[in-house]
Protein backbone atom coordinates (compact mmCIF):
# COMPACT_ATOMS: atom_id res chain seq x y z
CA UNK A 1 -116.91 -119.09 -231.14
CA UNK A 2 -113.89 -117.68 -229.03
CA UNK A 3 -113.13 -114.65 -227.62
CA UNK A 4 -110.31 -111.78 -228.07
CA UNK A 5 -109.44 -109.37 -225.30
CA UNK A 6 -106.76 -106.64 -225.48
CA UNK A 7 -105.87 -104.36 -222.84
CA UNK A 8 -103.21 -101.37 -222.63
CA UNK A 9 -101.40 -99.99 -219.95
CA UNK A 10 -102.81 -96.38 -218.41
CA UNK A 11 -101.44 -95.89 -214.85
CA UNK A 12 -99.50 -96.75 -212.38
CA UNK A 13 -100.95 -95.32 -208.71
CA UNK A 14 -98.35 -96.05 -205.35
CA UNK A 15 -99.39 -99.86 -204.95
CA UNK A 16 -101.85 -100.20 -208.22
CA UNK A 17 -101.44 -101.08 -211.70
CA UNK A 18 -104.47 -99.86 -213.88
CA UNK A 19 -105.20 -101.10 -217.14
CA UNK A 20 -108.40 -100.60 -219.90
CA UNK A 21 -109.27 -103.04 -222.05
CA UNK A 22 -112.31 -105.07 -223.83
CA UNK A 23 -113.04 -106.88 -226.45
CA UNK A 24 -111.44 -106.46 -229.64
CA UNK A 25 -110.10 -103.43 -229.28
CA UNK A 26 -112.76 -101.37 -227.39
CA UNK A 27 -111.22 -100.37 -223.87
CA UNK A 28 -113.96 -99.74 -222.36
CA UNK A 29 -113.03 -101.22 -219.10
CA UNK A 30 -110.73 -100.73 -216.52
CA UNK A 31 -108.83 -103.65 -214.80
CA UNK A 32 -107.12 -102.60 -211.39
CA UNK A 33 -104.58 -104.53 -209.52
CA UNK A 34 -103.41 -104.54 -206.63
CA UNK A 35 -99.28 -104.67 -206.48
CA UNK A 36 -98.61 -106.15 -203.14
CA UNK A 37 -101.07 -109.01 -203.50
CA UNK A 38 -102.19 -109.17 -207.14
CA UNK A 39 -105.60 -108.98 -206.37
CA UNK A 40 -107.80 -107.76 -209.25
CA UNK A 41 -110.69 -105.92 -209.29
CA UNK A 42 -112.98 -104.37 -212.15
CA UNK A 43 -113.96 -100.97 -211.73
CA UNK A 44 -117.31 -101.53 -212.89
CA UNK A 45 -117.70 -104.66 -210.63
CA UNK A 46 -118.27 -107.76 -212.86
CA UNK A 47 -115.66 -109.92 -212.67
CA UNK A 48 -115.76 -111.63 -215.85
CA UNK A 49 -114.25 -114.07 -217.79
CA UNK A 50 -112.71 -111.37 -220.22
CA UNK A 51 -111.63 -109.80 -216.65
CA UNK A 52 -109.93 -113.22 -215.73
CA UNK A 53 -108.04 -113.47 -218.57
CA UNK A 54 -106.39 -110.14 -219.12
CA UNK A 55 -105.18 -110.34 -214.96
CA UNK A 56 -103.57 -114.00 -215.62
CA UNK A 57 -101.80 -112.51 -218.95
CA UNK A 58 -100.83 -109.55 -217.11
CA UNK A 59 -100.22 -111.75 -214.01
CA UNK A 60 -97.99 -114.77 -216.22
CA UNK A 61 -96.01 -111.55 -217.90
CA UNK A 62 -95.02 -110.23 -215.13
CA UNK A 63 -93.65 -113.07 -213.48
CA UNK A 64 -91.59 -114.37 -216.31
CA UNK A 65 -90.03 -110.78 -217.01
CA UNK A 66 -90.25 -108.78 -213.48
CA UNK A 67 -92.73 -106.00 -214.90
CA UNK A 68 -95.83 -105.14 -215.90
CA UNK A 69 -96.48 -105.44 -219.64
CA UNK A 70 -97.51 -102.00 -221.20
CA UNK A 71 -100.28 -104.40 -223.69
CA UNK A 72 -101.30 -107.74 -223.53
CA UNK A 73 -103.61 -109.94 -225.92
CA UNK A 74 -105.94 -112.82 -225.07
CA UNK A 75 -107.28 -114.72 -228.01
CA UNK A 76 -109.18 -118.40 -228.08
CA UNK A 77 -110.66 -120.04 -230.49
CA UNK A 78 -112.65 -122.75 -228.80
CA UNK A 79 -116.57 -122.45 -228.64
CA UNK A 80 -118.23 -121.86 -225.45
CA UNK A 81 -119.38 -125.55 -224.62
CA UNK A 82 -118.55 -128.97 -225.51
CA UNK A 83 -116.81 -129.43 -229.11
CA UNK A 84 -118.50 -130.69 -231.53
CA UNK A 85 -118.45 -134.46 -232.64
CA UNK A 86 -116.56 -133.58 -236.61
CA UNK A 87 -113.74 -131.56 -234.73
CA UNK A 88 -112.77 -134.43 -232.09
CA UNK A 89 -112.66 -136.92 -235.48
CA UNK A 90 -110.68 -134.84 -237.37
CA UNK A 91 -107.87 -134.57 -234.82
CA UNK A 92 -108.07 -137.92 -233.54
């Protein structure tokens, strides 16, 4: 089982970048950060992994091209946990 998060750009404040997002493509969240010390915070307060990943996407982007992306896309594939026995076979 993985996990796909997609956030889009809605505001910029003085020294904040805000951006919704969620799984799929339900934004039902909003990611805030901070533009002097790229601290993130979660409007509704948990911190999550789906939280994590969206800030070092949006993070990573806007080091390697100087601004803030107006989307970004998280996708993994792996299952929560330890593979499973058949998968670490196949690719070995």
């Amino acid at each position: 089982m993985g996990m796909m998060v997609s956030a889009r750009r809605v505001g910029t404040a003085a020294h904040e970048v805000h951006y919704e997002f969620g799984f799929a493509d339900r934004f039902d969240r909003i990611l805030v950060l901070d533009l002097r010390t790229l601290q993130a915070r979660v409007e509704d307060g948990d911190f999550d992994a789906a939280a994590s990943a969206i800030t070092a996407k949006v993070v990573s982007s806007w080091r390697d091209l100087g601004d803030f992306p107006q989307r970004v896309l998280f996708a993994s594939w792996w299952p929560l946990g330890r593979p499973n026995h058949r998968w670490r076979r196949a690719v070995r």
